[in-house]
Short mmCIF file of C-alpha atoms in Angstrom, two decimals:
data_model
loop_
_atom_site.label_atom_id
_atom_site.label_comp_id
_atom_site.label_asym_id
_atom_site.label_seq_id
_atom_site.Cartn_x
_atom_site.Cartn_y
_atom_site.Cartn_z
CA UNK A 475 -32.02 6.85 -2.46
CA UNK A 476 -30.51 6.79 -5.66
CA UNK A 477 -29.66 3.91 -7.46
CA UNK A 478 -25.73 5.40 -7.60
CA UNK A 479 -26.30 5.38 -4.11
CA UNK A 480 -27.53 2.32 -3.71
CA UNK A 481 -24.83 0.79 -5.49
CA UNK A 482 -22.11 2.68 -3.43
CA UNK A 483 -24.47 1.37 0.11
CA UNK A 484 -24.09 -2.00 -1.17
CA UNK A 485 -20.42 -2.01 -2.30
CA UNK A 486 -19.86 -0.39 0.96
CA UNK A 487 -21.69 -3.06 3.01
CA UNK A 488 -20.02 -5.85 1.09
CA UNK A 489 -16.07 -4.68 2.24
CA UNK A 490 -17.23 -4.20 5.48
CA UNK A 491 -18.76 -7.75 5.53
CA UNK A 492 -15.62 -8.72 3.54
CA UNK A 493 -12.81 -7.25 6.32
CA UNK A 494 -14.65 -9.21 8.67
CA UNK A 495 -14.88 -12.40 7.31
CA UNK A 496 -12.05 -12.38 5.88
CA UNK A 497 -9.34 -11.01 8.42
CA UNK A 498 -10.70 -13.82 10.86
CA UNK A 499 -10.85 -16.89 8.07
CA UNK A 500 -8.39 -15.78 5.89
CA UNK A 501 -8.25 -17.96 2.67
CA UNK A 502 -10.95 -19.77 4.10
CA UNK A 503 -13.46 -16.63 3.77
CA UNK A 504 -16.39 -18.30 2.25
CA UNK A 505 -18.36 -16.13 0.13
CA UNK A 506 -21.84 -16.72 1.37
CA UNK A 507 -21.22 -15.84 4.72
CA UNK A 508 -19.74 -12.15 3.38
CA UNK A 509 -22.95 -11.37 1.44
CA UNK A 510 -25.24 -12.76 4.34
CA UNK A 511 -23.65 -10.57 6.57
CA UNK A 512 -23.93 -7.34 4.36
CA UNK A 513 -27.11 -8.42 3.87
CA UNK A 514 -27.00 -8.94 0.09
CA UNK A 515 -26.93 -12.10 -2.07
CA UNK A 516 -23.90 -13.29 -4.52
CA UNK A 517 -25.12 -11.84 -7.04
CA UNK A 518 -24.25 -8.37 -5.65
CA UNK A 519 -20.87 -9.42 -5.38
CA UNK A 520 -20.50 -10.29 -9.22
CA UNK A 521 -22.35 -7.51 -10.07
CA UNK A 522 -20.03 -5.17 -8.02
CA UNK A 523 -16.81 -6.59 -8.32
CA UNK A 524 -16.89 -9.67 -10.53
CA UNK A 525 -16.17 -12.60 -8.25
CA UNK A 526 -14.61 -13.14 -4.93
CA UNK A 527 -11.51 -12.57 -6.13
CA UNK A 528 -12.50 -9.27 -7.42
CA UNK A 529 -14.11 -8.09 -3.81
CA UNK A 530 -10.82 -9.09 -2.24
CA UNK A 531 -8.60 -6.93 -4.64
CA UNK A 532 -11.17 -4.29 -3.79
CA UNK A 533 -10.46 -4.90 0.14
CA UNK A 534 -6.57 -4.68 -0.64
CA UNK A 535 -7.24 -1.12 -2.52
CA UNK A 536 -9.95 0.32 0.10
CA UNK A 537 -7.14 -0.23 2.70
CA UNK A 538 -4.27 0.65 0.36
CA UNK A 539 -5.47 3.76 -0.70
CA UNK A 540 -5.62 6.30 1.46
CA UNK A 541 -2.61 5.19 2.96
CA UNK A 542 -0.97 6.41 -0.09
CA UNK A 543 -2.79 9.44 -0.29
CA UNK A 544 -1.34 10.59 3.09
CA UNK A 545 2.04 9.39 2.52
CA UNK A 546 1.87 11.58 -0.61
CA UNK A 547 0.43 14.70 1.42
CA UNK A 548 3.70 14.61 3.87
CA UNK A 549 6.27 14.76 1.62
CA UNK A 550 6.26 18.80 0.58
CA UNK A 551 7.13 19.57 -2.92
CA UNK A 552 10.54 21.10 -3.31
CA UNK A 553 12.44 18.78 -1.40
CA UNK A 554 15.60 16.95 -2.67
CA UNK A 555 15.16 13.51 -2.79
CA UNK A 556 17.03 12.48 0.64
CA UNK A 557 14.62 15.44 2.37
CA UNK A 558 11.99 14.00 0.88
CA UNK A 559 12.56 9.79 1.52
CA UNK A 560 13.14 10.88 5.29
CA UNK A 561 9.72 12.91 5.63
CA UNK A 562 8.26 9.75 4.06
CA UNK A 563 9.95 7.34 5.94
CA UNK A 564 9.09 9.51 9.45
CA UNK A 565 5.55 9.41 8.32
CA UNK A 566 6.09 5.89 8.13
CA UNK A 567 6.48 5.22 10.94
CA UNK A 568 4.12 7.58 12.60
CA UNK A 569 1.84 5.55 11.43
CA UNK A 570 2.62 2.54 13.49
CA UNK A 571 2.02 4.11 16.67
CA UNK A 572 -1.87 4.47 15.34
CA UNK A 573 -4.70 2.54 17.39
CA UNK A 574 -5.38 0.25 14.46
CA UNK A 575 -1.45 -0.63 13.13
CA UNK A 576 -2.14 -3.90 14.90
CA UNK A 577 -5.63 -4.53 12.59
CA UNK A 578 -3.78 -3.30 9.41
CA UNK A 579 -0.96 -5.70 9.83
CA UNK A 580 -2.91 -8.62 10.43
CA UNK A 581 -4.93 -7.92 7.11
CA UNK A 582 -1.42 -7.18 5.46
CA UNK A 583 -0.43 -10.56 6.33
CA UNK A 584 -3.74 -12.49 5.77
CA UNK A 585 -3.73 -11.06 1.98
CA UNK A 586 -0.36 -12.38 1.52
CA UNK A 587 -1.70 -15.34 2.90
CA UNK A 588 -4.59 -16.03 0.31
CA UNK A 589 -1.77 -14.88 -2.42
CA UNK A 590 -0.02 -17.45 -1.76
CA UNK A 591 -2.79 -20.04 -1.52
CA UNK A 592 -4.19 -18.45 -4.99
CA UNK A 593 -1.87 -16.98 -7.52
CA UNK A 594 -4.67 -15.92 -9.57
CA UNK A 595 -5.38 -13.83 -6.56
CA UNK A 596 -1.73 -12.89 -6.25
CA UNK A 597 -1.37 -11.77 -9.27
CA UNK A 598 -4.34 -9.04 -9.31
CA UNK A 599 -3.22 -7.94 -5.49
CA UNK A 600 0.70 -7.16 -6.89
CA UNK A 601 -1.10 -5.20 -9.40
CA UNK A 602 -2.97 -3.13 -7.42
CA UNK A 603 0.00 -2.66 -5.41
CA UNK A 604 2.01 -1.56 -8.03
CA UNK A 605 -1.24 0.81 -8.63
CA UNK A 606 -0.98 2.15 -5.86
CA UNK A 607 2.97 2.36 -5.72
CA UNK A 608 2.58 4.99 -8.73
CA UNK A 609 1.92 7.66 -6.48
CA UNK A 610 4.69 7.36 -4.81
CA UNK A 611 6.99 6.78 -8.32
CA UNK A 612 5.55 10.30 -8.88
CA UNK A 613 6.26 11.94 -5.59
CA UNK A 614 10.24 10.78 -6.01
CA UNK A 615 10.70 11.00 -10.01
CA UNK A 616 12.04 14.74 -10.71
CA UNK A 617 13.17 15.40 -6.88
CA UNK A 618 17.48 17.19 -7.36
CA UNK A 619 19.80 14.42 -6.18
CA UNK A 620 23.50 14.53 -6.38
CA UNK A 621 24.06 17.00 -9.12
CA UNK A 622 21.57 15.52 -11.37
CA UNK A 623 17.73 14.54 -11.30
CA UNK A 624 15.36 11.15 -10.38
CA UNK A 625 14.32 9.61 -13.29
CA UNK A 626 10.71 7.87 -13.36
CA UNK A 627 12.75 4.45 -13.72
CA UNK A 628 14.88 5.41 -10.59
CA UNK A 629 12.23 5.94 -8.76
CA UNK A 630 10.35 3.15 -9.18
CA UNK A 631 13.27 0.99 -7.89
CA UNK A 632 13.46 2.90 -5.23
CA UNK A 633 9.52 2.71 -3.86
CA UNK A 634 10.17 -1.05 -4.38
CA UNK A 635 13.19 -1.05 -2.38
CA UNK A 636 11.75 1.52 0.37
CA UNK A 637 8.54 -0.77 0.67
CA UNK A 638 10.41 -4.03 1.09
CA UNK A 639 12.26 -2.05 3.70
CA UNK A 640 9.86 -0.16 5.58
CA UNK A 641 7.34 -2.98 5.67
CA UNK A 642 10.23 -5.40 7.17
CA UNK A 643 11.00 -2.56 9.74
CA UNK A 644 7.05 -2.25 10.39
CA UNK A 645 6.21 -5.74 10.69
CA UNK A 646 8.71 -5.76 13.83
CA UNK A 647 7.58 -2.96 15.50
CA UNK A 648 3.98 -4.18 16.54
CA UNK A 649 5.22 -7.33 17.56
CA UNK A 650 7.81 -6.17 19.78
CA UNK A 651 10.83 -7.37 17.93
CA UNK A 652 12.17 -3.98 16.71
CA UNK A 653 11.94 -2.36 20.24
CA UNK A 654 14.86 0.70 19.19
CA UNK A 655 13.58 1.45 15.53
CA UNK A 656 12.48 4.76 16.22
CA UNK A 657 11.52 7.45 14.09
CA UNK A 658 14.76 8.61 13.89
CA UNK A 659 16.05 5.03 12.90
CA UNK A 660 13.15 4.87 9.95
CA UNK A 661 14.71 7.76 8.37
CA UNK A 662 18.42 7.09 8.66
CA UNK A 663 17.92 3.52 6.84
CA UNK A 664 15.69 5.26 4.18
CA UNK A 665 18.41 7.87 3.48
CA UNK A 666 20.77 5.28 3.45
CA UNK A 667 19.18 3.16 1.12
CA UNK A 668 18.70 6.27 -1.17
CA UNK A 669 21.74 7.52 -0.79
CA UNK A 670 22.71 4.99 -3.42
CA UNK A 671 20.50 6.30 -6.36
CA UNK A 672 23.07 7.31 -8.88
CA UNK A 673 21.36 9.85 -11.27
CA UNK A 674 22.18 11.14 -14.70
CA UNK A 675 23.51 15.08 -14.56
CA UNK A 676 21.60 17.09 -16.42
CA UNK A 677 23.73 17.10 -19.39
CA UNK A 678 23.86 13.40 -19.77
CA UNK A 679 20.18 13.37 -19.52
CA UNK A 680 19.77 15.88 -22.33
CA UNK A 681 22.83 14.79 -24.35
CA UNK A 682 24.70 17.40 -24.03
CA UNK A 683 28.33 17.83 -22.71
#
């Protein structure tokens, strides 16, 4: 084995030991019982990631991640921007229906949990959210929209407002208190909610007439 692959074994072994721990203990996760169940020491953890704090962003981003990447792979290119908020919304919600939606949102609400108990914590989680978020800036910014075009600062406002939304919608669904919000439903309230981006035209964003 490499030492690169080495490293990438024992980063590996430390989120494992780290989605454990801390998905049942929450802000209570004590270190020493991660790195004795990946079978490292603490020093692997600053090594790797810097501190505790720093493993736990890394959780947030090894779950965030490719999450993102396949929302971003089922919206086509091409699409205006209501086409493309409703294939992102359906995938959405797709998504819920998956054997682990339960596991994901009871990490989703544990790390909002340990934000709120540490806002030095917070902090570097909202970042890496916002990281993550980019993609989907990108995937809206640029998409035709009533006569004109999304601007990057459009569609940021709009992932923040479509995550707020969706994640309120998703959070019902496993636990049984959104019983009739279908697919269908996922993708009329994200048009709807887009439906109120009101873009430059073209000229205005060129200054022209």
């Amino acid at each position: 084995m490499t030492r690169a692959e080495a490293k990438e074994r024992n980063r590996r072994a430390l989120l494992d030991a780290a989605l454990e721990v801390v998905s049942r203990d929450g802000y209570r996760a004590r270190l020493d019982e991660i790195v004795a169940r990946a079978g490292l020491t603490t020093g692997a953890v600053y090594s790797l990631f810097g501190s505790k704090n720093g493993l736990v962003v890394a959780l947030a981003d090894d779950h965030l991640r490719p999450q993102y990447e396949k929302m971003g792979q089922a919206v086509p290119a091409g699409l205006g921007l209501l086409e493309a908020v409703d294939a992102f919304a359906r995938h959405y919600r797709r998504g819920l229906d998956a054997p682990d939606a339960r596991s994901a949102l009871s990490l989703q609400v544990t790390l909002l949990d340990m934000a709120l108990h540490d806002p030095e914590l917070g902090a570097r989680l909202a970042a890496s959210v916002r990281e993550q978020e980019d993609q989907l800036v990108a995937l809206f910014a640029g998409r035709p929209h009533a006569g004109g075009t999304v601007t990057p600062h459009q569609a940021r406002r709009l992932t923040t407002a479509l995550r707020a939304l969706l994640t309120g919608l998703g959070q019902g669904v496993p636990l049984g208190l959104a019983p009739d919000a279908d697919e269908e439903f996922f993708a009329a309230a994200a048009r709807a909610l887009a439906s109120g981006v009101s873009v430059p035209r073209r000229s205005e964003q060129t200054g022209l007439f």
